Short mmCIF file of C-alpha atoms in Angstrom, two decimals:
data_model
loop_
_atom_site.label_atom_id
_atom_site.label_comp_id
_atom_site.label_asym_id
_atom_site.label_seq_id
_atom_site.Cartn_x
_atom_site.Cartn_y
_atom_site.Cartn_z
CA UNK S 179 -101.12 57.15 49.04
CA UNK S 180 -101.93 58.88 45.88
CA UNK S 181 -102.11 57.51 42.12
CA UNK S 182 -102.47 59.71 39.24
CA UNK S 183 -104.37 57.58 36.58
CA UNK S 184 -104.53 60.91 34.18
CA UNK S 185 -102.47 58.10 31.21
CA UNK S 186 -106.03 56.03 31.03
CA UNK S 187 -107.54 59.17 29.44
CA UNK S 188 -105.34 59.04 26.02
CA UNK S 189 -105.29 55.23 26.21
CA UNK S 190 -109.57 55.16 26.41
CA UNK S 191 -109.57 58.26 23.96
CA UNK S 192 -112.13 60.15 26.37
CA UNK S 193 -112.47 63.53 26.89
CA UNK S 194 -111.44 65.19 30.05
CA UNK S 195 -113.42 65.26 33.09
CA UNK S 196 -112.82 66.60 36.58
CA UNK S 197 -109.94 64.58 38.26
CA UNK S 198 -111.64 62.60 41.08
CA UNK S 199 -110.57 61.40 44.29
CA UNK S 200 -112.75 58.00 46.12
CA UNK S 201 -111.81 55.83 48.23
CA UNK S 202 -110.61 52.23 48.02
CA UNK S 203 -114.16 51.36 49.30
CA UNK S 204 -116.49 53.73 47.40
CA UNK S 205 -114.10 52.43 43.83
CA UNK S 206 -114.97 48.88 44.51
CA UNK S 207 -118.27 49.79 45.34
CA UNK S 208 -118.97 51.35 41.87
CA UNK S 209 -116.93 48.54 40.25
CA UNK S 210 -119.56 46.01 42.03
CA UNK S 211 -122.63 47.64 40.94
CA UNK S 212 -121.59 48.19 37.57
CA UNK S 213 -120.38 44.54 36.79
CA UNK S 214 -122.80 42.75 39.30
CA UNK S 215 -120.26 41.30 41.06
CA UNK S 216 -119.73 40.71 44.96
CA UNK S 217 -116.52 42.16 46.39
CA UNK S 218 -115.48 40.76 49.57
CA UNK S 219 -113.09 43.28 51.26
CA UNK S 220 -111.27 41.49 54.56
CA UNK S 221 -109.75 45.01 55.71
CA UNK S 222 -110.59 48.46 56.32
CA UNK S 223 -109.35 50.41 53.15
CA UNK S 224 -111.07 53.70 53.95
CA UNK S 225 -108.30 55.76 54.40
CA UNK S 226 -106.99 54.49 51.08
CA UNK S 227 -107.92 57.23 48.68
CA UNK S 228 -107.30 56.86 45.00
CA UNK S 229 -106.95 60.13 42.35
CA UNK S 230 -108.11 59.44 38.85
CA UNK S 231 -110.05 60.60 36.14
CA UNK S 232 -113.07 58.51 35.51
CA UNK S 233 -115.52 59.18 32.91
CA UNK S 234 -119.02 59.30 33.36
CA UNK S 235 -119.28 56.62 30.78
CA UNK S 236 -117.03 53.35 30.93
CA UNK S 237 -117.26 50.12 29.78
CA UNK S 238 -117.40 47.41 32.84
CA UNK S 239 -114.60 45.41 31.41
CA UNK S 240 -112.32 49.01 31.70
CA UNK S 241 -113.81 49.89 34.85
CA UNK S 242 -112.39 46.25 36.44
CA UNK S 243 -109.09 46.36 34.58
CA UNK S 244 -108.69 50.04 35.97
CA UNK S 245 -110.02 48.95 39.16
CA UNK S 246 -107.39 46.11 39.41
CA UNK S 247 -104.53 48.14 38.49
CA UNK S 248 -105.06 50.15 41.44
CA UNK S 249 -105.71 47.93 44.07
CA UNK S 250 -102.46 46.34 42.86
CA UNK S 251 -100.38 49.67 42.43
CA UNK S 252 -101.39 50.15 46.46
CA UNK S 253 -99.84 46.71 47.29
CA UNK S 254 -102.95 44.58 47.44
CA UNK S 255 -104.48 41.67 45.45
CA UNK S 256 -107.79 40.73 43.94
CA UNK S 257 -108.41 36.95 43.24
CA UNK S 258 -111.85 35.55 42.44
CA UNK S 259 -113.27 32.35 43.66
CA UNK S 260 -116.50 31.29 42.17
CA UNK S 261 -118.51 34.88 41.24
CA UNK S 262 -116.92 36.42 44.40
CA UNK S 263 -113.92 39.37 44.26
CA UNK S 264 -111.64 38.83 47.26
CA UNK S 265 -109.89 42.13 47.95
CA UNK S 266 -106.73 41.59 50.66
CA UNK S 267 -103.56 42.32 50.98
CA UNK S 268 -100.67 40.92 49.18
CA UNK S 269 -98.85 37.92 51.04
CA UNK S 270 -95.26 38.32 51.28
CA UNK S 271 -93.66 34.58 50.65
CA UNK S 272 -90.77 33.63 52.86
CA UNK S 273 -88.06 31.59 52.21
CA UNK S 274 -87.81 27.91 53.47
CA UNK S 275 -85.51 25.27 53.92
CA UNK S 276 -85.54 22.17 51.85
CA UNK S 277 -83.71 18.87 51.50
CA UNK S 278 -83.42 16.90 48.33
CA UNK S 279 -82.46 13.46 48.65
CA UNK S 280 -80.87 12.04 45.22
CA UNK S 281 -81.63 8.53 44.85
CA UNK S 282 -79.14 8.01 42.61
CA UNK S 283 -75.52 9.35 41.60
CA UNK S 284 -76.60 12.41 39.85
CA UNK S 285 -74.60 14.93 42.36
CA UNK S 286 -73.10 16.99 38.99
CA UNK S 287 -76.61 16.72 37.46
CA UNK S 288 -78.77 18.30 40.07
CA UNK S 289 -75.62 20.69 41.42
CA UNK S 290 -75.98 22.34 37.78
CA UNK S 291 -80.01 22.95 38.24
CA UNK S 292 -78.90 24.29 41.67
CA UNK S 293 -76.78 26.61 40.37
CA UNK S 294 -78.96 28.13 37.47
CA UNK S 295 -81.67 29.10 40.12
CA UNK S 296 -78.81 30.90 41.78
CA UNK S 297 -80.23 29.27 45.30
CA UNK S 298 -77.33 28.68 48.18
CA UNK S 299 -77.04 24.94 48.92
CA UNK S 300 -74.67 22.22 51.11
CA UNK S 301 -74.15 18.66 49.84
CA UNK S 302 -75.25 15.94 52.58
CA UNK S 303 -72.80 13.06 51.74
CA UNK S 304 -73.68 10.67 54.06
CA UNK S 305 -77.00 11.04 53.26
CA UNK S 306 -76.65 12.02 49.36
CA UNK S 307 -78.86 14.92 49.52
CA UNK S 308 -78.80 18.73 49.31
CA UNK S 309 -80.45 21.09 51.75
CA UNK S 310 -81.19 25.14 50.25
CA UNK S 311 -83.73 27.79 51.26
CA UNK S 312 -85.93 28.96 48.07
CA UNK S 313 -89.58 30.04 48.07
CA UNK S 314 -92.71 27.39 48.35
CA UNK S 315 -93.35 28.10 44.44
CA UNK S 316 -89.58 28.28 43.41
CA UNK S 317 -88.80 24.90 45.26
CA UNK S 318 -91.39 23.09 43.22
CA UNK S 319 -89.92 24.25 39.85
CA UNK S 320 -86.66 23.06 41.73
CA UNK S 321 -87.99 19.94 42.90
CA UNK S 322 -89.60 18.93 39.09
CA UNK S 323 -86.05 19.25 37.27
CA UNK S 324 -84.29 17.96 39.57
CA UNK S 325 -86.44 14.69 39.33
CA UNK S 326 -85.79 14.46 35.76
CA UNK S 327 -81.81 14.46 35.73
CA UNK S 328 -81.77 12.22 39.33
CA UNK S 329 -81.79 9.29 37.33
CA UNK S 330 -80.42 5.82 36.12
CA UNK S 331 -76.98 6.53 34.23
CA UNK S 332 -76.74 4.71 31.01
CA UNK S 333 -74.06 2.78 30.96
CA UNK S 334 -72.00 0.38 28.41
CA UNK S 335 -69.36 -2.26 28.93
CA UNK S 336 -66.09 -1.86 27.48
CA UNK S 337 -64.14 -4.86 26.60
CA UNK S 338 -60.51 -4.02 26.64
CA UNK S 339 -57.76 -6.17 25.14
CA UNK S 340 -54.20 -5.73 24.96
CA UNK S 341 -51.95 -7.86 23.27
CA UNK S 342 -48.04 -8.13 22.20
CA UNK S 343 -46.06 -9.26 19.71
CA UNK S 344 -42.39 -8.91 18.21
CA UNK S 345 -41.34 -8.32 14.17
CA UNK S 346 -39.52 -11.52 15.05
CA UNK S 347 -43.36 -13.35 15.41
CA UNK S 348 -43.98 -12.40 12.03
CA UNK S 349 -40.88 -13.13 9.97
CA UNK S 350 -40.65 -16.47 11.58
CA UNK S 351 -44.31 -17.83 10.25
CA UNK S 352 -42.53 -17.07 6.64
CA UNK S 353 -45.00 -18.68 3.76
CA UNK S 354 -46.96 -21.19 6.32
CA UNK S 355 -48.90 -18.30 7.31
CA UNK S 356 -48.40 -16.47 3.97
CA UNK S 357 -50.50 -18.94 2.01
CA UNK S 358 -53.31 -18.48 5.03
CA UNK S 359 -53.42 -15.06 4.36
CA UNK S 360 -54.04 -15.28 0.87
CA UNK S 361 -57.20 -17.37 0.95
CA UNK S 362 -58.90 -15.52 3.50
CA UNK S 363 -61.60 -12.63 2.73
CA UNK S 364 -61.24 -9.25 2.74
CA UNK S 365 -62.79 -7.85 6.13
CA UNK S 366 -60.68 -10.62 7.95
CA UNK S 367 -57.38 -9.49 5.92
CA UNK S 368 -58.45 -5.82 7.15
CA UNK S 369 -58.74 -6.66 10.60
CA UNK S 370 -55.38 -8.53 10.63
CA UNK S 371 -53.80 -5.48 9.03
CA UNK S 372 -55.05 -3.27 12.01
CA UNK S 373 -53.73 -5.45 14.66
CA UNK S 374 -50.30 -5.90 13.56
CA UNK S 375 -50.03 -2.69 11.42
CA UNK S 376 -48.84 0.77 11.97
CA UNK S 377 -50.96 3.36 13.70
CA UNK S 378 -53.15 5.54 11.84
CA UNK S 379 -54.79 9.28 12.42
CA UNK S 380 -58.07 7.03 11.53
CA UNK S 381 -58.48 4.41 14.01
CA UNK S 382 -60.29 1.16 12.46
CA UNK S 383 -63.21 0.22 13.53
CA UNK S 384 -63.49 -3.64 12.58
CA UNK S 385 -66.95 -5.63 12.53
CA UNK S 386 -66.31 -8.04 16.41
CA UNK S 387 -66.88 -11.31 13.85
CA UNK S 388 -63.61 -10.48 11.87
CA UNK S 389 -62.02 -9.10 14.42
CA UNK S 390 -61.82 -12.65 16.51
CA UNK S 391 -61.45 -14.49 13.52
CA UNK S 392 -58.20 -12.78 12.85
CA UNK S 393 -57.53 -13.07 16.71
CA UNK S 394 -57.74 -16.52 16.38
CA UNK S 395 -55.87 -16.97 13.72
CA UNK S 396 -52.55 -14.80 15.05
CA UNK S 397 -52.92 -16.61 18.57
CA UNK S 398 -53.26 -20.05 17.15
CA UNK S 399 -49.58 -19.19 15.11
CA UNK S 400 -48.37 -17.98 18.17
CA UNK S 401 -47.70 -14.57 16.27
CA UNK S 402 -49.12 -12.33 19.29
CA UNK S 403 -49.60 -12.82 22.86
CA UNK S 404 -52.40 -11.52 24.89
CA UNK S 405 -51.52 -9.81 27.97
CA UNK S 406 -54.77 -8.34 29.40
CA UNK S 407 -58.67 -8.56 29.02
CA UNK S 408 -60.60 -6.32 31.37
CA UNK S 409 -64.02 -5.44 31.17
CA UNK S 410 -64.64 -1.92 32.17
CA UNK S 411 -68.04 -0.25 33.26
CA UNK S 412 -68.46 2.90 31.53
CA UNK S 413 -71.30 5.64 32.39
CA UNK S 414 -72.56 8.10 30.02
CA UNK S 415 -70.38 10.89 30.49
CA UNK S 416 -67.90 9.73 32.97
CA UNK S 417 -64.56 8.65 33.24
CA UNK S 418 -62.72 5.54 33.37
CA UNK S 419 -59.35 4.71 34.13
CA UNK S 420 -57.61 0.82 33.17
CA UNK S 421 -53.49 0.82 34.21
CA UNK S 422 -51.12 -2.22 33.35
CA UNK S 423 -48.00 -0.72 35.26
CA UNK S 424 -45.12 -2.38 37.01
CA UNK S 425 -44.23 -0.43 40.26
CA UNK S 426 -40.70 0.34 40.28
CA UNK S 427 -38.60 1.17 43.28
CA UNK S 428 -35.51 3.52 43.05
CA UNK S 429 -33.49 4.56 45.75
CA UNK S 430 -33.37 8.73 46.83
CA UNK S 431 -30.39 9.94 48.88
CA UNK S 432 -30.72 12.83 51.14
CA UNK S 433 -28.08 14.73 52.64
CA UNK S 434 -28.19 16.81 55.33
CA UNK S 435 -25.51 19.20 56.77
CA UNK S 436 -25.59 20.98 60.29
CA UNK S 437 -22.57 22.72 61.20
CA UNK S 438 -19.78 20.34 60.85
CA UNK S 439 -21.95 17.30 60.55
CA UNK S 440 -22.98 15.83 57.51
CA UNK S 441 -25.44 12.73 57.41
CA UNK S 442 -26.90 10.94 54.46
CA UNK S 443 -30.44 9.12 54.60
CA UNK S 444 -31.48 6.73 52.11
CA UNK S 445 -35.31 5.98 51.34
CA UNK S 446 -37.42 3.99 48.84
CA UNK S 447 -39.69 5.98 46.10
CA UNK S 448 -42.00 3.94 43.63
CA UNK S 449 -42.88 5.32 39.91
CA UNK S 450 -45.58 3.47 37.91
CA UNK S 451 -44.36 2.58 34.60
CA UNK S 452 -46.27 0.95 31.49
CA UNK S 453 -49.82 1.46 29.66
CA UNK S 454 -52.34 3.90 31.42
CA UNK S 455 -55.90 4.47 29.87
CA UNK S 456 -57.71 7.08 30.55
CA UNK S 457 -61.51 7.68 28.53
CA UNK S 458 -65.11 9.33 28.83
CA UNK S 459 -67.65 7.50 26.85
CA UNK S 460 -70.96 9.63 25.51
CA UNK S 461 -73.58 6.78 25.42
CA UNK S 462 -76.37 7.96 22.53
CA UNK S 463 -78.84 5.00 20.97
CA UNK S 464 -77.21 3.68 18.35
CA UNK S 465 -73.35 4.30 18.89
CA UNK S 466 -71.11 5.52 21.54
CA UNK S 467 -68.47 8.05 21.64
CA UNK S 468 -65.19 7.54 23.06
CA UNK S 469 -62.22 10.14 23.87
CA UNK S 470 -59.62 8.18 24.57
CA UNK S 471 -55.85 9.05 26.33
CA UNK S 472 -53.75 6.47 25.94
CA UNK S 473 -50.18 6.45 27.61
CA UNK S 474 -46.82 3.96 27.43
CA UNK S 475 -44.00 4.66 29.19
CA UNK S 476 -40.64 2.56 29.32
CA UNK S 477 -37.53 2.85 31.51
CA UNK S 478 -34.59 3.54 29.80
CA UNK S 479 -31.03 1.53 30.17
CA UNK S 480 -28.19 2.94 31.13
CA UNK S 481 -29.62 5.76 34.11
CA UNK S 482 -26.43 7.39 35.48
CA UNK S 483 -28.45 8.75 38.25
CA UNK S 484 -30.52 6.74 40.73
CA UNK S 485 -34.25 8.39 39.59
CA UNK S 486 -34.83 6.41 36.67
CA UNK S 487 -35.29 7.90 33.31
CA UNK S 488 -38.12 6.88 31.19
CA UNK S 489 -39.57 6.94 27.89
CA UNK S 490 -43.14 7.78 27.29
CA UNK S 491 -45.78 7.75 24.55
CA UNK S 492 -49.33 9.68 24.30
CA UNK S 493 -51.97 8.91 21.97
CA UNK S 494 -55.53 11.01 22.14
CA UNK S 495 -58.05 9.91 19.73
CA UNK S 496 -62.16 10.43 19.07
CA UNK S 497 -63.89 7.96 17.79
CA UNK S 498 -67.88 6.77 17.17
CA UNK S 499 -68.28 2.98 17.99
CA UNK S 500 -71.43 1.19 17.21
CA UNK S 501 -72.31 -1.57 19.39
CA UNK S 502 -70.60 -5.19 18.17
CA UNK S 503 -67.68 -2.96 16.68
CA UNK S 504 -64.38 -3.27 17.77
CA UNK S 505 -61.85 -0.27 17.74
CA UNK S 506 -58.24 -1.24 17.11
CA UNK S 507 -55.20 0.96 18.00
CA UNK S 508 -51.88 -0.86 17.30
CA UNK S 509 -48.46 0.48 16.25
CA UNK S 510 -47.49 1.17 19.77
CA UNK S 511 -44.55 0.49 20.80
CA UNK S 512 -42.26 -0.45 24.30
CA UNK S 513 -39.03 -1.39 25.50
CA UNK S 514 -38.12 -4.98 26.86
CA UNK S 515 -35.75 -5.23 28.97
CA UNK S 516 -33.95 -8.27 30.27
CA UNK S 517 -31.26 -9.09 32.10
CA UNK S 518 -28.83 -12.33 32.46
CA UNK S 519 -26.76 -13.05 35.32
CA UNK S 520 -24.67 -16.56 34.74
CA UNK S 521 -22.44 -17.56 37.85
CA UNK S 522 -20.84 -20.70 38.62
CA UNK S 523 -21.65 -21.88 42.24
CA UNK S 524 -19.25 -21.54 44.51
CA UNK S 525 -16.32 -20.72 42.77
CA UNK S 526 -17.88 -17.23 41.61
CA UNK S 527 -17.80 -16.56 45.23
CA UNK S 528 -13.89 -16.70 45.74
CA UNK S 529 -12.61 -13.04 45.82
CA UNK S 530 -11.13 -11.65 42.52
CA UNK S 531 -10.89 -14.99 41.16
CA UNK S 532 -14.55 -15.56 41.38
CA UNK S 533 -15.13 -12.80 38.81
CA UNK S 534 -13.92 -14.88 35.43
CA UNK S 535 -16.61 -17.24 36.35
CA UNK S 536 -19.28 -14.38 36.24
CA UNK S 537 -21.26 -13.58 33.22
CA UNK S 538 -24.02 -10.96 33.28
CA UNK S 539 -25.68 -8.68 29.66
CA UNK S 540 -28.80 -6.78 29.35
CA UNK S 541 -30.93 -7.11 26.32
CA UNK S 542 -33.51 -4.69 25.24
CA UNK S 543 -36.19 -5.70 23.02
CA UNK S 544 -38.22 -3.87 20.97
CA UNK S 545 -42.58 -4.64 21.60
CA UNK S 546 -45.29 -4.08 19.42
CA UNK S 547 -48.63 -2.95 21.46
CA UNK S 548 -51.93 -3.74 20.25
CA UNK S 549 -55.03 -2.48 22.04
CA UNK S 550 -58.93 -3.38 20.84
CA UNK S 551 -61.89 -1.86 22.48
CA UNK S 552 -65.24 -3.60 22.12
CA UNK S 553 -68.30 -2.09 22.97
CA UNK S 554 -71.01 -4.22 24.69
CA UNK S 555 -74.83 -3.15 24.56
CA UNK S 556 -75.67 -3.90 28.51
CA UNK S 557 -79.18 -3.24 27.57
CA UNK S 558 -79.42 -5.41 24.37
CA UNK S 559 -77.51 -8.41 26.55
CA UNK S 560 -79.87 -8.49 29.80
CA UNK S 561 -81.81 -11.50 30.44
CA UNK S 562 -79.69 -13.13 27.54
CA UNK S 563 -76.63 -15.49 27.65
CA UNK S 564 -72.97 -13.93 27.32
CA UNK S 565 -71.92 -13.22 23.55
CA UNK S 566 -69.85 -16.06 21.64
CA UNK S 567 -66.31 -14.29 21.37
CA UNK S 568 -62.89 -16.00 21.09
CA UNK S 569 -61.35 -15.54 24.43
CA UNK S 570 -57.29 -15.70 24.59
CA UNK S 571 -55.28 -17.43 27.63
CA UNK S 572 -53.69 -13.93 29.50
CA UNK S 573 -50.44 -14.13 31.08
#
């Protein structure tokens, strides 16, 4: 195999000389006399013959970098250990298998790293690791970012409560709590204005001390009533998932015809019905940021048809928290529906007759929904005792 190295003669600025052809050998031969250097050569390169113009005089740094451009161009490599050359062949890496075992759960994490090295990989589950084939040198590059996002999620707690209350709760405290409201200070009047006020494109965010001072207050005046106070794990980037829901049956009919035949089958569906909240928190140092999906949905009166018809509400909203502030969304509302059956034993049981001495109405009520989200700083809390907040008797 031949080389034409006629471009070094512009590059150098030399005049022309006779093109010459040398060995592999006799090259590094002249290349080790000229530098004083030992070249250890672990083949037999004779037959490798090199064409080039060399002139008769050459610096011994441009003689080397000449001299390793060619070895290179033929496929071999020149490394140097101590003040020796080492002239070999070039090692072709092969591909091996590897497993990664996550210690954590990082799966998303490290399958993104995968993916940008473009290597082919399975997911153990049982085992949480990966297996792919990749080069000895490409694996370790692997290896190193995948130990840096196979780590401890941060995490936050959430502190959900949900609370209702009628307009009837508030026009019946009249002056009594009137007069309270007056001599109270302005944060606390703010953060009873978010939780019994109309719904906003800019969700409050309310200090947690005024926010359970005006908690207090409603509950002790009976104005609201707290119906659920979960605490909810959240991870940095991940989603959570809280449901109050009542799980309705309803009856389906089915009818089947086959020839002449016709046959009717009757089975039991279930629908979930109430508040659903769906979120992803982004955990940074100082705040967190929540996208939240709230949903209410209500069965409506009066269904002619056996699938129950229902009424539903969807708030989205984005918000920063800082930790020991409490977000507020009220102004939601929902349908209560009850239903009175009066009978008088016995006689209600007589046929026809029976029927004067039944009495049944359904009432629907309107509900105001409330919903407060607290942040809590897991990190800032361990080793300490639980925060002092105003906790409210749930049904």
């Amino acid at each position: 195999m031949k080389i034409l190295w006629a471009f070094l003669f512009l590059l150098l600025n030399l005049q022309a000389s006779d093109i010459l052809d040398i060995s592999l050998n006799e090259f590094a031969e002249r290349v080790s006399k000229q530098n004083n250097v030992n070249i250890y050569i672990d083949e037999d390169f004779q037959e490798k013959i090199i064409s080039l113009y060399i002139p008769e005089t050459i610096s011994n740094d441009e003689l080397m970098t000449l001299f390793r451009s060619s070895v290179s161009s033929l496929g071999f490599s020149l490394s140097k250990r101590s003040n020796t050359y080492y002239l070999s062949k070039k090692s072709i890496a092969s591909e091996n298998v590897y497993i990664y075992k996550m210690k954590y759960d990082s799966f998303s994490d490290c399958e993104n790293i995968l993916k940008s090295y473009g290597v082919v990989y399975s997911y153990l589950k049982d085992s949480n690791s990966f297996t792919f084939k990749t080069l000895p040198n490409t694996f370790l590059e692997i290896q190193n970012y995948l130990d840096q996002v196979d780590v401890i999620q941060e995490q936050v707690m959430l502190k959900i409560m949900i609370f209702e209350y009628t307009d009837n709760n508030i026009k019946d405290i009249g002056v009594e709590f009137g007069s309270i409201y007056q001599s109270i200070d302005g944060g606390v009047k703010y953060a009873l204005n978010a939780l019994v006020g109309s719904i906003s494109t800019n969700s409050p965010i309310i200090s947690s001390n005024d926010y359970y001072f005006a908690l207090k207050l409603l509950n002790e005046h009976k104005i609201i009533n707290v119906r659920q106070f979960p605490y909810v794990l959240a991870k940095n980037n991940k989603t959570f998932k809280f449901e109050a829901v009542d799980n309705i049956p309803y009856l389906m009919q089915t009818t089947t015809t086959e020839a002449t035949n016709t046959s009717q089958q009757d089975s039991y569906q279930y629908k979930d019905v109430g508040l659903k909240i769906n979120g992803k928190s982004f955990i940074y140092d100082d705040f967190i940021s929540l996208d939240l999906d709230l949903v209410v949905e209500d069965i409506l009166s009066g269904s002619e048809s056996n699938v129950p018809q229902t009424f539903k509400r969807v708030l989205q909203s984005n918000t920063n928290i800082t930790y020991n502030q409490v977000l507020v969304l009220s102004g939601l509302k929902r349908i209560k529906t009850s239903k009175t059956d009066y009978s008088v034993p016995y006689i209600s049981n007589i046929p026809y007759l029976g029927a004067i001495f039944k009495h049944e109405s359904t009432n629907d009520e309107e509900i105001n929904i409330s919903i407060s989200i607290e942040v809590i700083n897991t990190k800032q809390n361990e080793g300490l005792s639980p925060p002092r907040t105003y906790e409210a008797q749930a049904e």
